[in-house]
PDB file of C-alpha atoms and ligand atoms in Angstrom:
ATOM      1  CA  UNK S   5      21.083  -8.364 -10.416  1.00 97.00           C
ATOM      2  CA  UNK S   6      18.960  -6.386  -8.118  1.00 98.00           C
ATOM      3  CA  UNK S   7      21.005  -4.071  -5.497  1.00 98.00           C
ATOM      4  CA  UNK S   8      19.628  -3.806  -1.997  1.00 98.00           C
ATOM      5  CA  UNK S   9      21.499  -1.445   0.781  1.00 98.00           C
ATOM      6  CA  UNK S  10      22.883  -3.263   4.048  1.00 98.00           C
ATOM      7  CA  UNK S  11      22.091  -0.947   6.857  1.00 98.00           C
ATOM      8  CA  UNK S  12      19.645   0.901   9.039  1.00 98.00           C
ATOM      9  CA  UNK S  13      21.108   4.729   8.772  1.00 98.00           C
ATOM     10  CA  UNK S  14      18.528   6.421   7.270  1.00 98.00           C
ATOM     11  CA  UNK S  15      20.421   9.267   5.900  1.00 98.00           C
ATOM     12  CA  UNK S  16      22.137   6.692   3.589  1.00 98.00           C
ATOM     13  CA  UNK S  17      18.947   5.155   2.343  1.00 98.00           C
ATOM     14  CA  UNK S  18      18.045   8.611   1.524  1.00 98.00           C
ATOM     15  CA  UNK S  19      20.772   9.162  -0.422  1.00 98.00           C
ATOM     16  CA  UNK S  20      21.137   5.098  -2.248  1.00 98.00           C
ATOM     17  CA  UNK S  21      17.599   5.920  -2.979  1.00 97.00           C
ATOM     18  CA  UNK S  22      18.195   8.984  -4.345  1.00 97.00           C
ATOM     19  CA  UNK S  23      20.983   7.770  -7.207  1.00 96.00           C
ATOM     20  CA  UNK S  24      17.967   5.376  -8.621  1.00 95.00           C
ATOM     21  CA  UNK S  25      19.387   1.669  -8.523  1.00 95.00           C
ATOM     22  CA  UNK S  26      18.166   0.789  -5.199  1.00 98.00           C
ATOM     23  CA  UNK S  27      15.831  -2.196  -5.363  1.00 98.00           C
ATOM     24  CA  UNK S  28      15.081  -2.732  -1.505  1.00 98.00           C
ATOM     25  CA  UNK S  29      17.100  -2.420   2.149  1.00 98.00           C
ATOM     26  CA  UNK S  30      18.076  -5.196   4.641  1.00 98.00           C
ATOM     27  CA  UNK S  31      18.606  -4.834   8.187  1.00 98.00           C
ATOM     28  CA  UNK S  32      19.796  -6.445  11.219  1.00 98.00           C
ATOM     29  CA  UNK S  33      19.590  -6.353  14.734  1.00 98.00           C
ATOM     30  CA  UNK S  34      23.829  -4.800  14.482  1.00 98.00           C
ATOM     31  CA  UNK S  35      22.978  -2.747  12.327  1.00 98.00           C
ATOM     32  CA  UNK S  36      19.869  -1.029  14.131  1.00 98.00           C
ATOM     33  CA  UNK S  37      22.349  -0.741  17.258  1.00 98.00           C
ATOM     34  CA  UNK S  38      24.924   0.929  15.249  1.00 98.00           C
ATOM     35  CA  UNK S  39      22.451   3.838  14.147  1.00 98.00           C
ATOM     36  CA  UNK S  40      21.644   4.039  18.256  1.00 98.00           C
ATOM     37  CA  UNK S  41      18.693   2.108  17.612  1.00 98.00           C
ATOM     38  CA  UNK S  42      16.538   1.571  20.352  1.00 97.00           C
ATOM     39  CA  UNK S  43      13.952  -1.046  21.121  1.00 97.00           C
ATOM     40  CA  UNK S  44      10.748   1.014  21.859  1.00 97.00           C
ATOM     41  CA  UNK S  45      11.479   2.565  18.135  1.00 97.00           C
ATOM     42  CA  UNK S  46      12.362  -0.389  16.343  1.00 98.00           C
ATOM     43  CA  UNK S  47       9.014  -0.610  14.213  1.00 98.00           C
ATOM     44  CA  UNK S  48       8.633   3.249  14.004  1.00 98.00           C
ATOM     45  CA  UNK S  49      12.496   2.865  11.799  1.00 98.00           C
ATOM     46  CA  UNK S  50      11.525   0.002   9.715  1.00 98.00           C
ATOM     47  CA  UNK S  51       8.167   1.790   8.930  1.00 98.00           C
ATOM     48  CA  UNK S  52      10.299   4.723   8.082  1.00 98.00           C
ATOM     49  CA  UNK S  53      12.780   2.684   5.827  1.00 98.00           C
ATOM     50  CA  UNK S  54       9.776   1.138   4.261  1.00 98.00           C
ATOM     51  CA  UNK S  55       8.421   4.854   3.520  1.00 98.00           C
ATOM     52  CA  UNK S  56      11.337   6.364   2.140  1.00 98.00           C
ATOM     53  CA  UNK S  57      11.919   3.493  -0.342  1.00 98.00           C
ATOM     54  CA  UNK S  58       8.342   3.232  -1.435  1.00 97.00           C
ATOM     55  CA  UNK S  59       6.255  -0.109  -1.797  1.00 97.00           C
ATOM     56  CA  UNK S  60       8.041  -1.919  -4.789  1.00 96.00           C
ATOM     57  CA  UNK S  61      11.317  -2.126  -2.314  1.00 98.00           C
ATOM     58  CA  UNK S  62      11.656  -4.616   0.084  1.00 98.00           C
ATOM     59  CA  UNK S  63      12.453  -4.060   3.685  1.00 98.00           C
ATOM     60  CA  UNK S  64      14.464  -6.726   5.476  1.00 98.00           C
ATOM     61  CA  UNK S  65      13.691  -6.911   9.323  1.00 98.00           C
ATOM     62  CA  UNK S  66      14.836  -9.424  12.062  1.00 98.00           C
ATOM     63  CA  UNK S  67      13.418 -11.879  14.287  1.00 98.00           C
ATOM     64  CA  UNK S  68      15.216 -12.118  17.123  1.00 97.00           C
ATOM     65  CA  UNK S  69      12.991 -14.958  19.246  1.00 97.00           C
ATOM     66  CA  UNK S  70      14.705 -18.141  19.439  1.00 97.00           C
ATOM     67  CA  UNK S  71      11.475 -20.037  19.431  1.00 97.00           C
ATOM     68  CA  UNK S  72       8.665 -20.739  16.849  1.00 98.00           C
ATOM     69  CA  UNK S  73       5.413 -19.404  18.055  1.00 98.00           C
ATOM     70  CA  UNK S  74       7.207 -16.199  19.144  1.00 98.00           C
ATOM     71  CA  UNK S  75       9.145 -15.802  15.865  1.00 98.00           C
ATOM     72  CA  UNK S  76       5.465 -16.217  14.290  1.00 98.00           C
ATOM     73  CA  UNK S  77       3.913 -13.316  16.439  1.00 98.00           C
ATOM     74  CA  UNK S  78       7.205 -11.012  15.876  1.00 98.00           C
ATOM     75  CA  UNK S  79       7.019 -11.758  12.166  1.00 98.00           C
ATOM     76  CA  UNK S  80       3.180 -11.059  11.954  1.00 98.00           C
ATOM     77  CA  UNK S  81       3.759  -7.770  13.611  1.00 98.00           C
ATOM     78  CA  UNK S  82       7.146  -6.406  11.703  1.00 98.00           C
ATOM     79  CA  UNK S  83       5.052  -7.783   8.575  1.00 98.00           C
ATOM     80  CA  UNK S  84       2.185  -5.625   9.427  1.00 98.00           C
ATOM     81  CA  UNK S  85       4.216  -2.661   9.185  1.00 98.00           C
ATOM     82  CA  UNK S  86       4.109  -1.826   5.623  1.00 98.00           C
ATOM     83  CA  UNK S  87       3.172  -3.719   2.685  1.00 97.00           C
ATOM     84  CA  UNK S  88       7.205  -4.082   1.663  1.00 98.00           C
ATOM     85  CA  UNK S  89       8.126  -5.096   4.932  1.00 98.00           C
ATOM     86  CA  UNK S  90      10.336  -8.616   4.810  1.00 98.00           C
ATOM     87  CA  UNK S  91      10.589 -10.475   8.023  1.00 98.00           C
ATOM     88  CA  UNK S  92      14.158 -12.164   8.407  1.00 98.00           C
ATOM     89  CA  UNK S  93      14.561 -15.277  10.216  1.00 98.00           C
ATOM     90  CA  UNK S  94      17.935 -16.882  10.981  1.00 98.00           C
ATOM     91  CA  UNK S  95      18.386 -20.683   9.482  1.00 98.00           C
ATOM     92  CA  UNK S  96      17.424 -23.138  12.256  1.00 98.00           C
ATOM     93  CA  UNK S  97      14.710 -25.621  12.920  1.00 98.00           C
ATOM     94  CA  UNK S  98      12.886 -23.007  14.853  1.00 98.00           C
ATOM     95  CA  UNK S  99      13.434 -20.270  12.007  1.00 98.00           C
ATOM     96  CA  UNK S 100      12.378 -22.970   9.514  1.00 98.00           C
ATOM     97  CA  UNK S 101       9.020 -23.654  10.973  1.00 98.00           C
ATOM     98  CA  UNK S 102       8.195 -20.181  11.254  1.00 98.00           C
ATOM     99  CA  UNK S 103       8.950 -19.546   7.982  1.00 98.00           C
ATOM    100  CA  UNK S 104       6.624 -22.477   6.747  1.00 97.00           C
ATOM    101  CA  UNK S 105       3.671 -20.687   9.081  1.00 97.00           C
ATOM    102  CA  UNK S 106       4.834 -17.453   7.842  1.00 98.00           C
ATOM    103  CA  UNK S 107       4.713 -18.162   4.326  1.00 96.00           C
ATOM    104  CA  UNK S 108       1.415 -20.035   4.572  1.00 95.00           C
ATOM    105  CA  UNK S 109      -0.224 -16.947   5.969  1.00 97.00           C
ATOM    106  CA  UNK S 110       1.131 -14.835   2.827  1.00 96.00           C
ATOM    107  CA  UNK S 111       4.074 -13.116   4.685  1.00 98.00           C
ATOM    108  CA  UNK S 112       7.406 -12.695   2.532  1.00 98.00           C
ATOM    109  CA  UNK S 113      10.750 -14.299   4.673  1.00 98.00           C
ATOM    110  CA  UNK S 114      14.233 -13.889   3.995  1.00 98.00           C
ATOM    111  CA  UNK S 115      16.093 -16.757   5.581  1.00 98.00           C
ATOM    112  CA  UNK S 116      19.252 -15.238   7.065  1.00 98.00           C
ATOM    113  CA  UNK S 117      22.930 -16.650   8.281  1.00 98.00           C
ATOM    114  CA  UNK S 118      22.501 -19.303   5.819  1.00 98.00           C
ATOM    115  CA  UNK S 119      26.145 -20.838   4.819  1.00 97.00           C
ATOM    116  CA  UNK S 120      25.517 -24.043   3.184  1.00 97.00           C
ATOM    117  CA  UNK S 121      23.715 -25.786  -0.238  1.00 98.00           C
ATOM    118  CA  UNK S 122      21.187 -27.939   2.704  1.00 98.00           C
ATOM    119  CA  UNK S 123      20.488 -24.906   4.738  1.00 98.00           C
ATOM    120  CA  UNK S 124      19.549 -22.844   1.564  1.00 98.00           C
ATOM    121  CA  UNK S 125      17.753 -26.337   0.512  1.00 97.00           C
ATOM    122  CA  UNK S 126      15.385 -26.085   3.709  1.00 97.00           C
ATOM    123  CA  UNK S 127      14.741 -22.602   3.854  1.00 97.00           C
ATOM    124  CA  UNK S 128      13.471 -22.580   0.356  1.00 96.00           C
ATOM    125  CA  UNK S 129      11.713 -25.445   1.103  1.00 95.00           C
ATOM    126  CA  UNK S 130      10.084 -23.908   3.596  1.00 96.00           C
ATOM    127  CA  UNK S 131       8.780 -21.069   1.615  1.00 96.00           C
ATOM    128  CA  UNK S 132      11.600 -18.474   1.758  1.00 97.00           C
ATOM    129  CA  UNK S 133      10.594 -15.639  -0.168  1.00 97.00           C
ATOM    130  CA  UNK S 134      14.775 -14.861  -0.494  1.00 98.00           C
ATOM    131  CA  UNK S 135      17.625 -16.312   1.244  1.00 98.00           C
ATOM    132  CA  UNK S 136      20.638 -14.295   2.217  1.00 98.00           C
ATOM    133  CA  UNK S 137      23.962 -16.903   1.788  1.00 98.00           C
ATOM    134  CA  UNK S 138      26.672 -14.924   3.856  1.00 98.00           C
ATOM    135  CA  UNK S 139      29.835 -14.076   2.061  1.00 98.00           C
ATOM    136  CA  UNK S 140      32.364 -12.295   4.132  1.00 98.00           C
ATOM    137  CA  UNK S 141      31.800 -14.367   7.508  1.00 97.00           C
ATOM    138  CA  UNK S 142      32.359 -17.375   5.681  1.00 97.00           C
ATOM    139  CA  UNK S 143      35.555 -15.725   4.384  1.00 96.00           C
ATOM    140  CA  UNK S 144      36.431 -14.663   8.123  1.00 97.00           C
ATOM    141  CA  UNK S 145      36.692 -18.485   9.134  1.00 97.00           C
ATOM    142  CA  UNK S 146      39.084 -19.319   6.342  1.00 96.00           C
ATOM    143  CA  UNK S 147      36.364 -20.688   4.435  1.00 95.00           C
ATOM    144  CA  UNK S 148      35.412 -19.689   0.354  1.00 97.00           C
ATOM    145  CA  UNK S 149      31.724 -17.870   1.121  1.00 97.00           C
ATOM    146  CA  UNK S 150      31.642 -16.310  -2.967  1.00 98.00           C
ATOM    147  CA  UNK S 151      31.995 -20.318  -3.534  1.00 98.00           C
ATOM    148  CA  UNK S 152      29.210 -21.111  -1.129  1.00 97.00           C
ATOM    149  CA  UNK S 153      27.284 -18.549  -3.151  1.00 98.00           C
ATOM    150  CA  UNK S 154      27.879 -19.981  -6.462  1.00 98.00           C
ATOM    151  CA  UNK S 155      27.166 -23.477  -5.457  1.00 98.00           C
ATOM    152  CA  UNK S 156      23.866 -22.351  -3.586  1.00 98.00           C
ATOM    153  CA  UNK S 157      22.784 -20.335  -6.319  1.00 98.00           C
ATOM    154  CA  UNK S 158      23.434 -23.644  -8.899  1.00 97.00           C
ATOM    155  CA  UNK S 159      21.514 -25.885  -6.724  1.00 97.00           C
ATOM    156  CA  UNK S 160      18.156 -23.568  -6.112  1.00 96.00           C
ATOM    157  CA  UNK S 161      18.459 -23.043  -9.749  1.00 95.00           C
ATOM    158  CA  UNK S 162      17.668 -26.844  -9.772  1.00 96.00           C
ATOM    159  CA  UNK S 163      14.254 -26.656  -8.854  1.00 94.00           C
ATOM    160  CA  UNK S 164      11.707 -24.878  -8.957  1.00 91.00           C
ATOM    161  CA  UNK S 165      10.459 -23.560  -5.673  1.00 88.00           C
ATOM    162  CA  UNK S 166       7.701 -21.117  -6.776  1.00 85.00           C
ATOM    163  CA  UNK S 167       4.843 -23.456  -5.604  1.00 83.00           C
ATOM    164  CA  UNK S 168       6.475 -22.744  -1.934  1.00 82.00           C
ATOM    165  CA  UNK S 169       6.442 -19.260  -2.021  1.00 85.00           C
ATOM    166  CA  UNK S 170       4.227 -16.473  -1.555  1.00 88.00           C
ATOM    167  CA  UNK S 171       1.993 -15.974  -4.466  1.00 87.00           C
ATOM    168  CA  UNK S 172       4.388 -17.739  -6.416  1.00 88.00           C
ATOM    169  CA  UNK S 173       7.286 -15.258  -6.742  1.00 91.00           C
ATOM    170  CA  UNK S 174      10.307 -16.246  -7.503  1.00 91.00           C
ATOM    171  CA  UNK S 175      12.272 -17.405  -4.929  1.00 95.00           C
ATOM    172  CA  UNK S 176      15.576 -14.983  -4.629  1.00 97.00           C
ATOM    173  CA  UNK S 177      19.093 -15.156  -3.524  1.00 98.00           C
ATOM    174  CA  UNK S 178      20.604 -12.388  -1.725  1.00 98.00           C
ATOM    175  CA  UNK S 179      24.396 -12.501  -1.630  1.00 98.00           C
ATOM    176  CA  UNK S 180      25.083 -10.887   1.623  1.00 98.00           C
ATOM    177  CA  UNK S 181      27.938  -9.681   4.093  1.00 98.00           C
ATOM    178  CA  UNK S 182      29.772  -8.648   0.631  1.00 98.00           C
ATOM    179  CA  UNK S 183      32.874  -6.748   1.847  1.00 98.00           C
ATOM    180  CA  UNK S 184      33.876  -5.669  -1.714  1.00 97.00           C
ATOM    181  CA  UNK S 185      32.987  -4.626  -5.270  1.00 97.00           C
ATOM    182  CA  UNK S 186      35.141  -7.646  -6.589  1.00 97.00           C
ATOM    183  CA  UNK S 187      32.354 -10.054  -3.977  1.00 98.00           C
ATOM    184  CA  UNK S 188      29.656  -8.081  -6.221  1.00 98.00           C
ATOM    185  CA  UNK S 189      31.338  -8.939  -9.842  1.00 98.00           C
ATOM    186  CA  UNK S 190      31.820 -12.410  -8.678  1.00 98.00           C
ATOM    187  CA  UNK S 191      28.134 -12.569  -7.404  1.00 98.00           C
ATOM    188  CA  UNK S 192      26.848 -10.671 -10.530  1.00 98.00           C
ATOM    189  CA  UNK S 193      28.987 -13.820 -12.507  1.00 98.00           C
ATOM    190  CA  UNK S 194      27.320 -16.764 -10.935  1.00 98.00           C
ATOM    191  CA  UNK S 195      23.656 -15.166 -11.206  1.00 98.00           C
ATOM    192  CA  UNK S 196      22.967 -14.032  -7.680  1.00 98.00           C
ATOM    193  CA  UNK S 197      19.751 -12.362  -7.991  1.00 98.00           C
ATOM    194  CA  UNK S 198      20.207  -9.815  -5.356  1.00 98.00           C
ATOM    195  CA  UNK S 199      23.385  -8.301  -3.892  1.00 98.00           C
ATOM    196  CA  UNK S 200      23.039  -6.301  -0.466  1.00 98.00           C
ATOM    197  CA  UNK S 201      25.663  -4.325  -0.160  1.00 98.00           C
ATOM    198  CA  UNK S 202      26.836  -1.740   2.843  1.00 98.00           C
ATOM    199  CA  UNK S 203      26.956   1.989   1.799  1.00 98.00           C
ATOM    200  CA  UNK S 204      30.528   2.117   1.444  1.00 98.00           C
ATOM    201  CA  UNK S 205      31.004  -0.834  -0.992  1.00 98.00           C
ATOM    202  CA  UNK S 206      27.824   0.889  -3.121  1.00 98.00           C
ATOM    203  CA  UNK S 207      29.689   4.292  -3.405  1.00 97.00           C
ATOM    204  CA  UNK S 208      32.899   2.073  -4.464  1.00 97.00           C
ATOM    205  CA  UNK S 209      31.209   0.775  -7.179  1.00 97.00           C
ATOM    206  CA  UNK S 210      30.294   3.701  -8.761  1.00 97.00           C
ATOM    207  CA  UNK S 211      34.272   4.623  -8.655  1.00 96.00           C
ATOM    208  CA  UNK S 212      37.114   3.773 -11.094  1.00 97.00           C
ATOM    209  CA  UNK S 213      40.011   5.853 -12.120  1.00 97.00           C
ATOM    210  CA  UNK S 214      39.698   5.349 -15.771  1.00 98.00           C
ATOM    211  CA  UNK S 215      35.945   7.095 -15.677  1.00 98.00           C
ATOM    212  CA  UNK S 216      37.063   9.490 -13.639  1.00 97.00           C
ATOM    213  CA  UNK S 217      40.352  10.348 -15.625  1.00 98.00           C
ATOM    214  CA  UNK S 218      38.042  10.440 -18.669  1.00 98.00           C
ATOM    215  CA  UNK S 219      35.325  13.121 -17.160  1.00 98.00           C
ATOM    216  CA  UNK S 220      38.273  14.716 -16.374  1.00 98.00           C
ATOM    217  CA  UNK S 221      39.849  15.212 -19.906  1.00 98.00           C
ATOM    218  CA  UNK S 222      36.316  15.460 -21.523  1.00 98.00           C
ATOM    219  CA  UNK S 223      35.316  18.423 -20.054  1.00 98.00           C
ATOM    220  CA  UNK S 224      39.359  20.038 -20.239  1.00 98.00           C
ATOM    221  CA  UNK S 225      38.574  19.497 -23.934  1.00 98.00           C
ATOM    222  CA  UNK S 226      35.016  21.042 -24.051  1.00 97.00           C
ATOM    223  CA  UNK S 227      36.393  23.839 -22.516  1.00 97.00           C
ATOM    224  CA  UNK S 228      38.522  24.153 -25.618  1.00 97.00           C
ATOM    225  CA  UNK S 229      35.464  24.183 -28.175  1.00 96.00           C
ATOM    226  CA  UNK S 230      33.548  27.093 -25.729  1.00 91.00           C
TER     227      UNK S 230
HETATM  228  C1  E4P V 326      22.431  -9.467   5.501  1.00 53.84           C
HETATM  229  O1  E4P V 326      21.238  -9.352   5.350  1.00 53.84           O
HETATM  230  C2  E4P V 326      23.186  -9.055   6.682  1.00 53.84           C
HETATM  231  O2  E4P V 326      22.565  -7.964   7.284  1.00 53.84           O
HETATM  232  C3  E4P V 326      24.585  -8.604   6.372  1.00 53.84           C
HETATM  233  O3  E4P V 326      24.899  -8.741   5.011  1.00 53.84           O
HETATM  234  C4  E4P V 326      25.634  -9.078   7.327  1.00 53.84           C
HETATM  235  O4  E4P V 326      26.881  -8.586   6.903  1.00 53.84           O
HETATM  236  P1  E4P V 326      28.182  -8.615   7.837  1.00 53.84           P
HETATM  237  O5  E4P V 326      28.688 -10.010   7.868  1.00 53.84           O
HETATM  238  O6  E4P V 326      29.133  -7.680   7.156  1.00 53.84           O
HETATM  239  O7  E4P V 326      27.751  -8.137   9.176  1.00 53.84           O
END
């Protein structure tokens, strides 16, 4: 399972970067507003994002046109960015042809807000590079989204989509709005390839007592041998 970082704030890609496990970053338009994000410097962050984590790490970054031929122009341009730079397209008809044009033209899509096996169906499909199955909103309407995950991961597991994609890569899953280490375990289970995870739920995995109790008494007792 790959580990991507769910957020915008650049000080805390600097520092996920920094610890050596981070695979790639994904962004949204709430996310960009919650660093104070402005429009006029909304390429000048990604491009900065796509800098600090160098050209093997993907950078998520969203569409926010409702129709096709201006999702195409917006995705040519955030694509144009930097060579890692991932356009993200929300799942719906309009997203879907996009990503089809996108795709076709060599240009790497994650389909976003995707909640069901048919919508992760059609965006692969369509040539989805990776598509991001939403865990916690589904949760937040009394519905099961780490079981929405499993079963969309089983059924793209299916087939094989790599004749959609660009250049053939393998065509990913990215188990997103994980609230939780215990959503990452589960994900990490039922063979998600990608987990992106917000800052604080990164630095919680890194935690548990039992290592920490154990640092503890190893270096009480290398004191002792001094
Ligand atoms: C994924 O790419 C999204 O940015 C993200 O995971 C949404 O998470 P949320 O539901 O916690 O906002």
């Amino acid at each position: 399972m790959k580990f991507f970082l769910d957020t915008a704030d650049l000080d805390e890609i600097k520092e996920a970067a920094s610890w050596g496990a981070l695979a790639g970053v994904t962004t949204n338009p709430t996310l960009y507003a919650r660093v104070g994000g402005k429009l006029a410097g909304f390429e000048d962050h990604i491009a900065r994002i796509c800098d600090i984590v160098g050209p093997e790490c993907p950078v998520s970054a969203e569409t926010v046109a409702m129709d096709r031929d201006q999702i195409l122009e917006d995705g040519r341009r955030l694509a144009a960015i930097a060579p890692n730079a991932v356009v993200k397209v929300p799942t719906m008809v309009e997203g879907l042809a996009a990503t089809r044009a996108l795709a076709d033209e060599g240009i790497r899509v994650n389909m976003t807000l995707c909640f069901t096996v048919p919508q992760a169906m059609l965006a692969a499909r369509a040539g989805a590079r990776y598509i991001s199955p939403f865990i916690g909103r589904f949760d937040d309407i009394s519905e099961d989204g780490l079981e929405q995950v499993a079963n969309i991961v089983e059924a793209v597991n299916n087939y094989d989509f790599t004749a959609n994609t660009v250049n053939g890569e393998k065509m990913e899953v990215i188990a997103a709005s994980i609230r939780s280490a215990n959503h990452v375990t589960q994900c990490a289970l039922m063979g998600a390839d990608v987990a992106t995870v917000p800052f604080g739920v990164l630095k919680k995995m890194v935690k548990h007592p039992l290592t920490e109790a154990g640092i503890e008494s190893f270096l009480n007792d290398w004191e002792k041998v001094k």
